[in-house]
Coordinates of C-alpha atoms in Angstrom, one line a residue:
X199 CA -16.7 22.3 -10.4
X200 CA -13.2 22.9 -11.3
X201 CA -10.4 23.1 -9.0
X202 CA -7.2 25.0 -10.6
X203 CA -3.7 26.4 -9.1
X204 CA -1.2 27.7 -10.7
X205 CA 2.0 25.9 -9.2
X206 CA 4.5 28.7 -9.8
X207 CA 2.3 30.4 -7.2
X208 CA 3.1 27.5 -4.4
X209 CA -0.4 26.7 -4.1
X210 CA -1.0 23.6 -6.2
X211 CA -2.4 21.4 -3.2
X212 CA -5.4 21.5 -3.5
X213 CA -5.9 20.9 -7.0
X214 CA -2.9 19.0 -7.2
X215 CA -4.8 16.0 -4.6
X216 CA -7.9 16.2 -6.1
X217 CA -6.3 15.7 -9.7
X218 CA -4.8 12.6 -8.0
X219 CA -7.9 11.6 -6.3
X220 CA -8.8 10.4 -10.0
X221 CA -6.4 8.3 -11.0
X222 CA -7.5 4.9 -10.0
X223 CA -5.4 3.0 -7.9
X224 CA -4.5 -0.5 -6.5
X225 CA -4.5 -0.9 -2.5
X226 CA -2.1 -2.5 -0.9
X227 CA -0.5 -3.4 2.3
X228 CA 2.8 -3.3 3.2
X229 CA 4.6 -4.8 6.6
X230 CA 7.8 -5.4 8.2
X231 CA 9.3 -6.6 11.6
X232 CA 9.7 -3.4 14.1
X233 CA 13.3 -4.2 16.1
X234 CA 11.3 -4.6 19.1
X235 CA 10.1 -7.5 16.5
X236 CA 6.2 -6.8 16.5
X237 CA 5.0 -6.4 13.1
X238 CA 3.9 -3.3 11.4
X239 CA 2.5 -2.7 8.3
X240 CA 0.2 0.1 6.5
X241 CA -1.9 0.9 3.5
X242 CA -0.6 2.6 0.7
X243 CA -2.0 3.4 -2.7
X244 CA 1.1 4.5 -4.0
X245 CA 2.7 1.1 -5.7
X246 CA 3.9 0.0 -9.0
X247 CA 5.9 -2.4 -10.6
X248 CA 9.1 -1.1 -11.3
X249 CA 11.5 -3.5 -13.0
X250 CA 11.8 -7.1 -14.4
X251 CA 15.1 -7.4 -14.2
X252 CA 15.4 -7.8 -11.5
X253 CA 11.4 -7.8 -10.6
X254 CA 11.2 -4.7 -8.0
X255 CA 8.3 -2.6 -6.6
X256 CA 8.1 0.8 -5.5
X257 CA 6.4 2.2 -2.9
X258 CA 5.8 4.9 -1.5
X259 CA 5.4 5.8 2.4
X260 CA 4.5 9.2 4.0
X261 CA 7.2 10.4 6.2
X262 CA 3.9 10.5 9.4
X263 CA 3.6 7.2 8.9
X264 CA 4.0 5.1 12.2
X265 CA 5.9 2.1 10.0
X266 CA 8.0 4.6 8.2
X267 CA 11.0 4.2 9.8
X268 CA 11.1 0.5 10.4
X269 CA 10.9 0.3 6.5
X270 CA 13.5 2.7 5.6
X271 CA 15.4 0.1 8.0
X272 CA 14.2 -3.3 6.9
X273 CA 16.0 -6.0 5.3
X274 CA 12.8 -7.8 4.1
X275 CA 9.3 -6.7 3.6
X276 CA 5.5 -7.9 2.1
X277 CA 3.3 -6.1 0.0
X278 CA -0.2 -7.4 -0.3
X279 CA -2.3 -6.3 -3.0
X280 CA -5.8 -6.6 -1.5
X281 CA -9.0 -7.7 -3.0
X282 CA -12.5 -6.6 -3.2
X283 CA -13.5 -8.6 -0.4
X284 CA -10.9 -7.5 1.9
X285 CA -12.3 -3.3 2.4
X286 CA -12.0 -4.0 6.1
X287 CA -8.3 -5.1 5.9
X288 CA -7.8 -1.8 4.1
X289 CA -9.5 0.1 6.5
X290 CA -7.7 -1.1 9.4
X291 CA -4.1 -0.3 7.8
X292 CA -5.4 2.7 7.0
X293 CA -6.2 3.9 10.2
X294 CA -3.5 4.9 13.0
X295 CA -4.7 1.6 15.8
X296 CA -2.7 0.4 17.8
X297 CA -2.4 -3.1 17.1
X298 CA -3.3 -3.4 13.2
X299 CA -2.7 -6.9 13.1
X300 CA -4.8 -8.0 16.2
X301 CA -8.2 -9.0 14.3
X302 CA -6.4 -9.8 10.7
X303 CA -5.3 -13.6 9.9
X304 CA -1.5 -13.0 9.7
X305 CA 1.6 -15.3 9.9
X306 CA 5.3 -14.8 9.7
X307 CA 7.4 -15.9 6.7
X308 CA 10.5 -15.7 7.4
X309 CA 11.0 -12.2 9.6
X310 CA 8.2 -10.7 6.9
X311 CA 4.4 -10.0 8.2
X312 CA 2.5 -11.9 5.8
X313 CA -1.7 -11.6 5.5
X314 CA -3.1 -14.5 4.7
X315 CA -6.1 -13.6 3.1
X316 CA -4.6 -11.4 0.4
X317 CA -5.1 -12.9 -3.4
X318 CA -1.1 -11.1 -3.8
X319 CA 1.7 -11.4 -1.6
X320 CA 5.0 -10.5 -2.8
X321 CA 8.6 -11.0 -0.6
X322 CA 10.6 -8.5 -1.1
X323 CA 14.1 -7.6 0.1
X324 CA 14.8 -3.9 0.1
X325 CA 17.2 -2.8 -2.6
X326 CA 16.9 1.4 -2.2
X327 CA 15.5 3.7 0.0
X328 CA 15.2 7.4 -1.3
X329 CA 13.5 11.0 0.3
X330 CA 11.7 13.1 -1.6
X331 CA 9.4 16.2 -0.2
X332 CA 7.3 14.4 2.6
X333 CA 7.7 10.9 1.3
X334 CA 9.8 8.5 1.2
X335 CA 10.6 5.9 -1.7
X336 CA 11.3 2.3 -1.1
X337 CA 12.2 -0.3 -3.8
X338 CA 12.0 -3.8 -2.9
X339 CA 13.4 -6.9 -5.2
X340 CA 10.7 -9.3 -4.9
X341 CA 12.0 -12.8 -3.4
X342 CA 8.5 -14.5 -3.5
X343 CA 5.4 -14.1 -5.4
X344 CA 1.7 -15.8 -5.0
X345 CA -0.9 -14.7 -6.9
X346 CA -4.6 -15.8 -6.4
X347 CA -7.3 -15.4 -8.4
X348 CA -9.5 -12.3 -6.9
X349 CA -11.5 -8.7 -7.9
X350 CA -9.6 -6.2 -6.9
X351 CA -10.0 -3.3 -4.0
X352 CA -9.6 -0.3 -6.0
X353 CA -9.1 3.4 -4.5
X354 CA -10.5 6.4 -6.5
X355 CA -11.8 9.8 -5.5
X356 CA -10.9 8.6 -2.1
X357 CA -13.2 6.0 -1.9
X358 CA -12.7 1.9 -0.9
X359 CA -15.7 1.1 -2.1
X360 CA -14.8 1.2 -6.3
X361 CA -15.0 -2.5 -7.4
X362 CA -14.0 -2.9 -11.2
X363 CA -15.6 -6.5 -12.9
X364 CA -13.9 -7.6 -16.0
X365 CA -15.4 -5.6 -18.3
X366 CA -14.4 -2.5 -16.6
X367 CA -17.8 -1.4 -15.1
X368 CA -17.7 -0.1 -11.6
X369 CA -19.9 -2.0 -9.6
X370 CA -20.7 -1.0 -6.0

């Protein structure tokens, strides 16, 4: 089956998502410190390095998300690139409960939310904030890095479940 829209129409959507439904993606998590100073975070599939000079990531957050605005407002904030063991964690910050963090192993550093079962955490302090259609873009300089050793949770065709091994092979 092939899905195709003309754009110029303004009815790309559809075929637009699925197109984007196959390009494989990292997951990962991204929190911050609410003002009422409970944590928030959410899962995004929408993150990239961005520069290493300064090293910054991008990330992008939908505008319905519940965390949005205490990003676009943050001084500081984690991202957590998940592994293949952690489909739970993703599922969780995916979702739209209440308390996210209540069954996760978490900790603070500093005033950032930090997951402590995530193979990458970086520290970032937020550097830009931009809008664009129902998103918004947030670029963070990192501050910290830790990198584990760890498969990686990989999203494709809408689906947590992908698991790539070294030689590329998706194992399930």
């Amino acid at each position: 089956m092939t899905a195709t829209e003309n754009v110029a129409t303004g009815a790309p959507v559809a075929a637009f998502t699925d197109a984007m439904s196959r390009l494989v993606s990292g997951l990962a998590v991204v929190t911050t410190r609410q003002e009422t100073g409970r944590p928030c975070g959410l899962l995004v599939s929408s993150i990239c390095s961005y520069s290493v000079d300064p090293p910054s990531v991008l990330v992008v957050v939908d505008h319905a998300s519940r965390c949005r605005e205490p990003l676009t407002h943050c001084a500081e904030f984690g991202v957590h690139v998940l592994g293949s063991a952690q489909e739970r964690t993703a599922r969780t910050f995916a979702s739209r409960g209440a308390d996210k963090f209540a069954e996760i192993g978490w900790e603070w550093d500093g005033s950032v939310p930090r997951l402590c079962a995530a193979p990458i955490y970086l520290r970032c302090t937020a550097s830009a904030v931009l809008d664009h259609g129902d998103h918004t873009i947030l670029i963070g300089e990192v501050t910290r890095a830790e990198v584990r050793e760890a498969e990686p949770l990989v999203f494709y065709r809408r689906l947590f479940d992908w698991r790539l091994r070294g030689n590329g092979v998706r194992q399930l």
